[in-house]
PDB file of C-alpha atoms in Angstrom:
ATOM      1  CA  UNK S   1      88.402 -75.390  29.347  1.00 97.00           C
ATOM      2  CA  UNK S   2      89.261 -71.866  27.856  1.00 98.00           C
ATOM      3  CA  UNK S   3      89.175 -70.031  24.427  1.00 98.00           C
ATOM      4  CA  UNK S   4      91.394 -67.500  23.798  1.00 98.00           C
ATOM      5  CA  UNK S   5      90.042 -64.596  21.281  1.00 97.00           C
ATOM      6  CA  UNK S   6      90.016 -61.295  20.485  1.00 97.00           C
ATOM      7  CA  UNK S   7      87.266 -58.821  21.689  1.00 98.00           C
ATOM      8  CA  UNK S   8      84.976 -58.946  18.736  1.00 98.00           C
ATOM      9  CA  UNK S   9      81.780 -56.333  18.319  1.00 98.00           C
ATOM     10  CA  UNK S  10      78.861 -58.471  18.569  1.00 98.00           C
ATOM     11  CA  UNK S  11      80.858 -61.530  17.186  1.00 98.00           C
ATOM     12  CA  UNK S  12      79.879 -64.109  14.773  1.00 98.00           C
ATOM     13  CA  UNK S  13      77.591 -67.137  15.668  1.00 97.00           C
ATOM     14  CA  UNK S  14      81.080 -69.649  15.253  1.00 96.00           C
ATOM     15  CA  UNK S  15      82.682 -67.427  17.517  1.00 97.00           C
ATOM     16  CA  UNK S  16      79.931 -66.846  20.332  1.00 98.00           C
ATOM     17  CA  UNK S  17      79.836 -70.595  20.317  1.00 98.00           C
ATOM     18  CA  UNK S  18      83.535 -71.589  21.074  1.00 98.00           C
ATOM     19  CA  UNK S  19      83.224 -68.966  23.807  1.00 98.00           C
ATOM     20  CA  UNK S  20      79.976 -70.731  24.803  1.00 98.00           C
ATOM     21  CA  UNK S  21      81.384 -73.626  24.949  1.00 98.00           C
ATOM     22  CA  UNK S  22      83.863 -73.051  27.221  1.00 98.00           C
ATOM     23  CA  UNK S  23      84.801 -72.554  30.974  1.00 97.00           C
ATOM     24  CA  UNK S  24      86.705 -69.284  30.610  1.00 98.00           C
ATOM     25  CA  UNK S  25      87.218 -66.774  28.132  1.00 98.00           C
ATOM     26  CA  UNK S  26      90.929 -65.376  27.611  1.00 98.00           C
ATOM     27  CA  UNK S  27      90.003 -61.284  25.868  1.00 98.00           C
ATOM     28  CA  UNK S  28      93.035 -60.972  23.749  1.00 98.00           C
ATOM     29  CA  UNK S  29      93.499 -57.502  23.743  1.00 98.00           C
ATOM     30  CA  UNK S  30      97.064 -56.524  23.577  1.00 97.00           C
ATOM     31  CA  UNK S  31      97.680 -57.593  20.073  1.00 97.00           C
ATOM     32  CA  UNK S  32      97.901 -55.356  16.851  1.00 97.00           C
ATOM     33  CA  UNK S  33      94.272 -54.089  16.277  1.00 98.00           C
ATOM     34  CA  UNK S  34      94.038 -54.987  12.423  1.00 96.00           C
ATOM     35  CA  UNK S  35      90.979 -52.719  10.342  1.00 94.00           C
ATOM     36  CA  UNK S  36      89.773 -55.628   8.742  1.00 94.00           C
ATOM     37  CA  UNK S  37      89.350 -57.933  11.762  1.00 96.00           C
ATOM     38  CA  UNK S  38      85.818 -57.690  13.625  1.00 97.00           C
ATOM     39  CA  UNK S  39      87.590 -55.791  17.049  1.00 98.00           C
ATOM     40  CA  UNK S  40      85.271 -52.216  15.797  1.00 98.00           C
ATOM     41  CA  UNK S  41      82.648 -53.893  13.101  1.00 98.00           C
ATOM     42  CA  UNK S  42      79.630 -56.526  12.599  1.00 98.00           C
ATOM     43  CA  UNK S  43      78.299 -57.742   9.766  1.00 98.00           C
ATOM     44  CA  UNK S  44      74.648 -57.622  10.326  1.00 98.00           C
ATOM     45  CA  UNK S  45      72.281 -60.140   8.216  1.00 98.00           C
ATOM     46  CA  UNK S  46      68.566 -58.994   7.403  1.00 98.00           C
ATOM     47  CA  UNK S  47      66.601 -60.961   9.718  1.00 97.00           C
ATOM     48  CA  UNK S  48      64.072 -62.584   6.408  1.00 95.00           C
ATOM     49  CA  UNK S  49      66.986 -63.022   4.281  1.00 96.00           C
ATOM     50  CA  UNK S  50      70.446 -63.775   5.503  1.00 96.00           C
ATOM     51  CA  UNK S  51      72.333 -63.063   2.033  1.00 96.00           C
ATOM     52  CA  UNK S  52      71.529 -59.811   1.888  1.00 97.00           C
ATOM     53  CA  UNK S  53      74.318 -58.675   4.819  1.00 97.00           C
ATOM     54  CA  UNK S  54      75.578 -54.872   5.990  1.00 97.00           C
ATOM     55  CA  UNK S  55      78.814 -53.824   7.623  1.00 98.00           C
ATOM     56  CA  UNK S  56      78.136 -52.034  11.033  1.00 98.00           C
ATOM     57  CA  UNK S  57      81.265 -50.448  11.109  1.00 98.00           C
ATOM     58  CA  UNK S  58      82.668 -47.772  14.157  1.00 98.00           C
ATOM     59  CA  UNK S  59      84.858 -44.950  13.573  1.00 98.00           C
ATOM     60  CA  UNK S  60      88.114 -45.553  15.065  1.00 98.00           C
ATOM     61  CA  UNK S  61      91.319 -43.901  15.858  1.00 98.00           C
ATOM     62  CA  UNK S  62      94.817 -45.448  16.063  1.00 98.00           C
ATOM     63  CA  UNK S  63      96.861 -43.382  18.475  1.00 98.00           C
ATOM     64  CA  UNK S  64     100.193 -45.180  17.784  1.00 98.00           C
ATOM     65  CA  UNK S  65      99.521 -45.681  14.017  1.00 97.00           C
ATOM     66  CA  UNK S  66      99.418 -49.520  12.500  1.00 96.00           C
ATOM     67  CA  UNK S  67     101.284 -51.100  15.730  1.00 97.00           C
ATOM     68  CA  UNK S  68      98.413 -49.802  17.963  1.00 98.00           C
ATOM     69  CA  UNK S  69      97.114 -52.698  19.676  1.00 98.00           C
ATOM     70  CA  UNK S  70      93.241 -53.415  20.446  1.00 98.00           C
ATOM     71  CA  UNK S  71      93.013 -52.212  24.024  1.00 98.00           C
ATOM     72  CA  UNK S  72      94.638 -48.885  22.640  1.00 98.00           C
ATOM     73  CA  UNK S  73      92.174 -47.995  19.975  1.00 98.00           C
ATOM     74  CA  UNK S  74      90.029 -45.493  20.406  1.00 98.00           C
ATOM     75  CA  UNK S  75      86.458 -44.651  19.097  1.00 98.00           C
ATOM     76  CA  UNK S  76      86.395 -41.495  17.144  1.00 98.00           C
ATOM     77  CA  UNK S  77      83.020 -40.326  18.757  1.00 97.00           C
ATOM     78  CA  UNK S  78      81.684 -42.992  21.179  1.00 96.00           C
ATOM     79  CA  UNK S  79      78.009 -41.099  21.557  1.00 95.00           C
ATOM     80  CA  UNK S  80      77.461 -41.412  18.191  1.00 96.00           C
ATOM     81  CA  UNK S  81      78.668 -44.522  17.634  1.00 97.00           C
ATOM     82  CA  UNK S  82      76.958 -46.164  20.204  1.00 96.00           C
ATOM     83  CA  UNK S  83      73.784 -44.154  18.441  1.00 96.00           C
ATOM     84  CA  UNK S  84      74.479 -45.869  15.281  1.00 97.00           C
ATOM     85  CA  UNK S  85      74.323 -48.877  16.874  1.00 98.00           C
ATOM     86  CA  UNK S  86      71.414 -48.178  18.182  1.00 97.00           C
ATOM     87  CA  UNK S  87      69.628 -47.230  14.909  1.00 97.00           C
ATOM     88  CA  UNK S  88      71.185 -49.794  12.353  1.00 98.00           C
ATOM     89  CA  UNK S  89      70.323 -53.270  14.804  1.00 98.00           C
ATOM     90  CA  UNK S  90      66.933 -51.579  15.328  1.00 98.00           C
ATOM     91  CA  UNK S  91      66.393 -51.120  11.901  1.00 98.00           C
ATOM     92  CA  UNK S  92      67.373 -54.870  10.962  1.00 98.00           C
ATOM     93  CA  UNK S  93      66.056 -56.596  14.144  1.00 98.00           C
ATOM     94  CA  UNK S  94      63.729 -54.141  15.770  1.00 98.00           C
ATOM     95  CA  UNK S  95      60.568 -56.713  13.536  1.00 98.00           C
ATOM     96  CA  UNK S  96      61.775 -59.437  15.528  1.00 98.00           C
ATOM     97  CA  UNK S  97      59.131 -61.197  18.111  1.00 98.00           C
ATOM     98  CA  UNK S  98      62.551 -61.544  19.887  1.00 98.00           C
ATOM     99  CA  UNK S  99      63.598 -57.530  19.579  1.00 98.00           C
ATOM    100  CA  UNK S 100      63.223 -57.049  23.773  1.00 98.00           C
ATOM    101  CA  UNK S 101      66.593 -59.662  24.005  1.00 98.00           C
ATOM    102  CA  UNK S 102      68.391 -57.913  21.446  1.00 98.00           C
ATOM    103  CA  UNK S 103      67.538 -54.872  23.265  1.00 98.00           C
ATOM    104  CA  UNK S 104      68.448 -55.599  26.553  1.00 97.00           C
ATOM    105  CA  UNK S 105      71.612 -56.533  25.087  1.00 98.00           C
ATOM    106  CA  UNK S 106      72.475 -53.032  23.990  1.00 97.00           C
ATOM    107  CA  UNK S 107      71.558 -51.898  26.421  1.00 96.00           C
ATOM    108  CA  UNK S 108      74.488 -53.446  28.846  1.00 93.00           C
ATOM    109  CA  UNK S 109      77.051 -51.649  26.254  1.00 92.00           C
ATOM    110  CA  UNK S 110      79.897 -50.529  27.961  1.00 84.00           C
ATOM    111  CA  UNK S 111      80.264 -46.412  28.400  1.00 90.00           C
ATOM    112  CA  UNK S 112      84.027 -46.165  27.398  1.00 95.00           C
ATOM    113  CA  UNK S 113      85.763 -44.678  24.377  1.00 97.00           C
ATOM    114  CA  UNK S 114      87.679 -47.718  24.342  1.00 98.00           C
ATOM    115  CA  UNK S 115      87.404 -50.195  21.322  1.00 98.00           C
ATOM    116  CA  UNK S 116      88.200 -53.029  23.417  1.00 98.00           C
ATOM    117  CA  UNK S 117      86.039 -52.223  26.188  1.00 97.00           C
ATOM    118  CA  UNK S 118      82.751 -51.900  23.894  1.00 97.00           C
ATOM    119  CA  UNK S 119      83.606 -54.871  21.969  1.00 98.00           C
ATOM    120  CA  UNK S 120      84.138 -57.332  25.087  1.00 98.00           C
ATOM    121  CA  UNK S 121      80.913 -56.126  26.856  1.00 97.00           C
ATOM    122  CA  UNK S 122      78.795 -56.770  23.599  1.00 98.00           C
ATOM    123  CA  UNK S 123      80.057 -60.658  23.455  1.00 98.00           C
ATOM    124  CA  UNK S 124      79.689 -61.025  26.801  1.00 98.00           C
ATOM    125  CA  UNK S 125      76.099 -59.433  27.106  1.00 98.00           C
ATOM    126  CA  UNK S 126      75.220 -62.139  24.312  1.00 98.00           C
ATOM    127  CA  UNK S 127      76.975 -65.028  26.128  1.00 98.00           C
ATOM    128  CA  UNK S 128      75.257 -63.966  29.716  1.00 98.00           C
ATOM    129  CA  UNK S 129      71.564 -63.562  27.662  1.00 98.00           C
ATOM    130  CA  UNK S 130      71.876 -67.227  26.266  1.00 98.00           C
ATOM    131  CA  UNK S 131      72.756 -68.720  29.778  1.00 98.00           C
ATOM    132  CA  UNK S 132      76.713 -68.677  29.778  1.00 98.00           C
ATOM    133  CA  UNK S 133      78.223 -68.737  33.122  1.00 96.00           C
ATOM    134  CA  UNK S 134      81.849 -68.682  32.503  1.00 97.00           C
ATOM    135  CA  UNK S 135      84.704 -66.424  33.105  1.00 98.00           C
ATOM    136  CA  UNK S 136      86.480 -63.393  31.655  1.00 98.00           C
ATOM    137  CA  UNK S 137      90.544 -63.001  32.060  1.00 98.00           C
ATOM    138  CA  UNK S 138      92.325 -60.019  29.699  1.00 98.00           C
ATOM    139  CA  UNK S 139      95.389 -61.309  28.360  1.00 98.00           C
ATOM    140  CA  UNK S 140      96.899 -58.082  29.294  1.00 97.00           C
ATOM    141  CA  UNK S 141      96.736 -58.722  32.477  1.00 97.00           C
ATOM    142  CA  UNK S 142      98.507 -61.793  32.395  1.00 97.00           C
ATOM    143  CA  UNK S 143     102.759 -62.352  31.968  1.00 96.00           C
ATOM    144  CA  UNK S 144     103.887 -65.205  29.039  1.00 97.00           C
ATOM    145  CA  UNK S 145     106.531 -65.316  26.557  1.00 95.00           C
ATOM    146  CA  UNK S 146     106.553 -63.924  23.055  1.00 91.00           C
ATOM    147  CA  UNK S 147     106.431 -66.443  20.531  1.00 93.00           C
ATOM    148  CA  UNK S 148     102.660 -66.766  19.186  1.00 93.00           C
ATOM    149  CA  UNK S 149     101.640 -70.606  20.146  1.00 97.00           C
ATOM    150  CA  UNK S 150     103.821 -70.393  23.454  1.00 98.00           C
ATOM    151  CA  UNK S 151     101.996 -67.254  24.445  1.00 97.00           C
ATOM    152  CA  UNK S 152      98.302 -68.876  24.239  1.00 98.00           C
ATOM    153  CA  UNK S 153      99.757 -71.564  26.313  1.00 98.00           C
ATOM    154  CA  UNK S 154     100.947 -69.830  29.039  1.00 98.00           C
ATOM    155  CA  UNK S 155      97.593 -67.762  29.287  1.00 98.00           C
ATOM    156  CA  UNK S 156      95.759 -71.063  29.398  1.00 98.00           C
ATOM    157  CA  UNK S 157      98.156 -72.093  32.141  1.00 98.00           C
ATOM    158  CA  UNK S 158      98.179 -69.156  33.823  1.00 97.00           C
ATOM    159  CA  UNK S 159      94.316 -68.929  34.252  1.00 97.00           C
ATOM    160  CA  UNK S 160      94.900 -73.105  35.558  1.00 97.00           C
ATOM    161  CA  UNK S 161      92.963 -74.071  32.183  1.00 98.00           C
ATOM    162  CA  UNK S 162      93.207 -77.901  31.885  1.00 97.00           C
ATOM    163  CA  UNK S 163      91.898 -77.758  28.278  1.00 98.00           C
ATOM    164  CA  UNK S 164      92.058 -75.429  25.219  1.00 98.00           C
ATOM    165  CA  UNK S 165      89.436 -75.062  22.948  1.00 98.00           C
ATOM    166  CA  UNK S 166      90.827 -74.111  19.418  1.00 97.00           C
ATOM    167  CA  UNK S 167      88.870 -72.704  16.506  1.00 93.00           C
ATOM    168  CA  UNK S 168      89.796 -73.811  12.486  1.00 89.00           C
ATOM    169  CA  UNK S 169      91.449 -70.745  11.918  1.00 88.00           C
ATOM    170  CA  UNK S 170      94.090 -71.359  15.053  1.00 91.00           C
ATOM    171  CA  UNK S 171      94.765 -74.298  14.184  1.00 93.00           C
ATOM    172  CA  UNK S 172      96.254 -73.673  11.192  1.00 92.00           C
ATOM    173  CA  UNK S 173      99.322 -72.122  12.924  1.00 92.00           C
ATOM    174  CA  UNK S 174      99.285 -73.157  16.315  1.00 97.00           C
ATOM    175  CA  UNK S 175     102.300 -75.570  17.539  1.00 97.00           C
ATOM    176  CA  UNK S 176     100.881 -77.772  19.962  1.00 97.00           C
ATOM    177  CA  UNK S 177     104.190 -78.098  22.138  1.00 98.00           C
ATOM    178  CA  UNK S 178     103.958 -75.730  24.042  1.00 98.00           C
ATOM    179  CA  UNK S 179     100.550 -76.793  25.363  1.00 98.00           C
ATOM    180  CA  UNK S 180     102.045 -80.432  25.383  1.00 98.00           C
ATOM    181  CA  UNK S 181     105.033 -78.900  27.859  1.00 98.00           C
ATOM    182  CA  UNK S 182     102.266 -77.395  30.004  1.00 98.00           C
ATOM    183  CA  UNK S 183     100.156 -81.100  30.272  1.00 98.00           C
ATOM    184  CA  UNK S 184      97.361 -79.030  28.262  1.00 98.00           C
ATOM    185  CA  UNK S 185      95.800 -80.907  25.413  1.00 97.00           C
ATOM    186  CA  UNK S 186      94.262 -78.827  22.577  1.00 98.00           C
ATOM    187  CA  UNK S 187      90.448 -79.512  21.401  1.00 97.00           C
ATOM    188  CA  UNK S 188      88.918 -78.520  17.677  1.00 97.00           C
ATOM    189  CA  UNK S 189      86.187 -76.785  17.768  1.00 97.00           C
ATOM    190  CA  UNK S 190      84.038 -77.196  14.864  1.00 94.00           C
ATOM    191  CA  UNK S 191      80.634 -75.791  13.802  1.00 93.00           C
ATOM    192  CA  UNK S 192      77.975 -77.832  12.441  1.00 91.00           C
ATOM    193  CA  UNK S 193      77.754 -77.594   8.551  1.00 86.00           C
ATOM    194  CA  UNK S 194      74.461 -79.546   7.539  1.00 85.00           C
ATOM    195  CA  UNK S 195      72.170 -77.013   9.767  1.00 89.00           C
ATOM    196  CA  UNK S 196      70.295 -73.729   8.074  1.00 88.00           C
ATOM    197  CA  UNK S 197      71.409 -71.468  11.014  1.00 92.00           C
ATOM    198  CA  UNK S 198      75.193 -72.515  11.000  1.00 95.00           C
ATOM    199  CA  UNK S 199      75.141 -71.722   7.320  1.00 93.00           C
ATOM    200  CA  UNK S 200      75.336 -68.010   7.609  1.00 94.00           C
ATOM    201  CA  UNK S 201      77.528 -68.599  11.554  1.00 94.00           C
ATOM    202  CA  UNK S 202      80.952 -67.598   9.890  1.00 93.00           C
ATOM    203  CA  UNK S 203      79.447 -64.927   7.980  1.00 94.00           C
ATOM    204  CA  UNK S 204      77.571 -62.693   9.894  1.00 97.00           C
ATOM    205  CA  UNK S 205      76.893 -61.448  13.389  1.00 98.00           C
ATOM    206  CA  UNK S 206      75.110 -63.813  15.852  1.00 98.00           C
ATOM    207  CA  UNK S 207      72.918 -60.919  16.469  1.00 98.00           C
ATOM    208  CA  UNK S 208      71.106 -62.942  13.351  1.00 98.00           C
ATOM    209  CA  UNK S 209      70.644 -65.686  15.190  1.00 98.00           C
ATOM    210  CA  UNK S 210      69.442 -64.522  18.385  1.00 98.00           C
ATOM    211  CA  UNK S 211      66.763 -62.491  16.484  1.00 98.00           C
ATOM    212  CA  UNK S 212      65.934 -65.512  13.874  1.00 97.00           C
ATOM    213  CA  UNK S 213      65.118 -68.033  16.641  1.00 98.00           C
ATOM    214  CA  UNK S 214      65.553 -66.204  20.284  1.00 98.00           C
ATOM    215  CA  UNK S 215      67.407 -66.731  23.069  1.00 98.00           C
ATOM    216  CA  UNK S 216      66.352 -70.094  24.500  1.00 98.00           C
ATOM    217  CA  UNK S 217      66.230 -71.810  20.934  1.00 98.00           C
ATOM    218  CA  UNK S 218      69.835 -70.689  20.550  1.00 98.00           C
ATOM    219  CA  UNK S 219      70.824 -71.335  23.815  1.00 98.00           C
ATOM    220  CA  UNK S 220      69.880 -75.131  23.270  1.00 97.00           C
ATOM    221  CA  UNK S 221      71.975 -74.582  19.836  1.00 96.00           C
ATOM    222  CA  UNK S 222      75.026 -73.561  21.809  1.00 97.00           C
ATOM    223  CA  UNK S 223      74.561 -76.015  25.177  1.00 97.00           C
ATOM    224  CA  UNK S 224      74.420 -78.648  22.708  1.00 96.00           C
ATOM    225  CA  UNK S 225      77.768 -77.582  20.927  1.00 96.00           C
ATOM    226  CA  UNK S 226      78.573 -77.798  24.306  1.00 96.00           C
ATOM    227  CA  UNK S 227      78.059 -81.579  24.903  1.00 95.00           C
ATOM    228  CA  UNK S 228      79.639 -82.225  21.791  1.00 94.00           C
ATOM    229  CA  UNK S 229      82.797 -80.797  22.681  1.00 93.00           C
ATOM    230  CA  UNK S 230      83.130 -81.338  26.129  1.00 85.00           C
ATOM    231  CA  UNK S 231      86.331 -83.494  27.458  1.00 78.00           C
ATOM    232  CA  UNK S 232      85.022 -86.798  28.059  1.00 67.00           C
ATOM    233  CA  UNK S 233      81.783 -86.462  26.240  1.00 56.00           C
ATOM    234  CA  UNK S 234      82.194 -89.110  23.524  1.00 45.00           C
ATOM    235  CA  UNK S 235      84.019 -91.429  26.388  1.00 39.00           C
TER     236      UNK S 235
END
């Protein structure tokens, strides 16, 4: 089962999930990088009080303009950057009984100037601390055709996915025929909406979460997403 998504900086709870959830995750990094996406910025959540939420945001240059994609933005000053992460998750998590996982997670940040580069190692760094064993393709790395929905099925089928694992927002747009044409059936993947930590899981960074309730209560969160989407679970 894959998930297909864009490198996101320390990415939201509902998106660490769908990545938790499955097999293989497809870094979509050769599409337009877009300032108001989450490819260069988190929204952190204080760790007492959710609601009150602040943009972690990192400087970022656009050598080609408004087409540049993701895997060709650049950060402004990447020292100082990665210094401001340093100092703004500290100073919202650093209270946490759980502060030594959040650290080692910053830790692993990836050295490059490249937005792409220091988003992808941040989700992954959170997906390997809560127990995830999958695998990480780049989509640029990877032929398909052009048109949007044909495109995520040919990375899917490329990779020898035998499931796809789409979020709310994808499926909105996506035309399940080409998937169909490839014998891949598309899953919804949905995140609980009657618990207190899912509330804030579209909102702000699962950085949050991991601090809230550490990494083996949130691991059991996410292994039981798992379960619940699984192929076959409900057979």
């Amino acid at each position: 089962m894959c998930a297909i998504h864009q490198p996101n900086l320390f990415p939201r709870l509902s998106t660490l999930a769908k990545l938790f959830v499955a097999d293989r995750w497809i870094v979509l990094d050769d599409v337009q990088f877009a300032r108001r996406d989450y490819q260069h910025r988190a929204r952190l959540a204080a760790l007492d009080d959710p609601s009150r939420q602040q943009w972690l945001t990192l400087p970022t240059h656009l050598p080609h303009g408004r087409p540049t994609l993701i895997n060709q933005a650049r950060l402004v000053d990447p020292r100082r950057s990665r210094r401001t992460i340093q100092l703004l998750v500290r100073q919202y998590y650093g209270r946490s009984p759980y502060w030594g996982s959040v650290s080692e997670v910053l830790d692993t940040l990836d050295d490059s100037d490249r937005v792409a580069d220091l988003a992808r190692t941040s989700t992954i760094a959170l997906l390997r601390a809560l127990g995830w064993s999958g695998k990480v393709r780049d989509s640029s790395e990877i032929p398909t055709r052009q048109g949007r929905s044909e495109r995520l099925a040919d990375l899917a089928a490329a990779t020898g996915s035998t499931h796809y694992l789409c979020g709310t927002g994808g499926l909105r747009y996506l035309d399940v025929g080409p998937f169909d044409a490839h014998g891949i059936p598309v899953l919804p993947f949905h995140t609980p909406v009657d618990d207190p930590l899912w509330r804030w899981a579209r909102r702000c960074s699962s950085l949050w979460a991991l601090s809230k309730i550490g990494p083996d209560a949130l691991a059991d969160q996410l292994a039981a997403q798992r379960e619940a989407h699984h192929p076959g679970a409900h057979a």
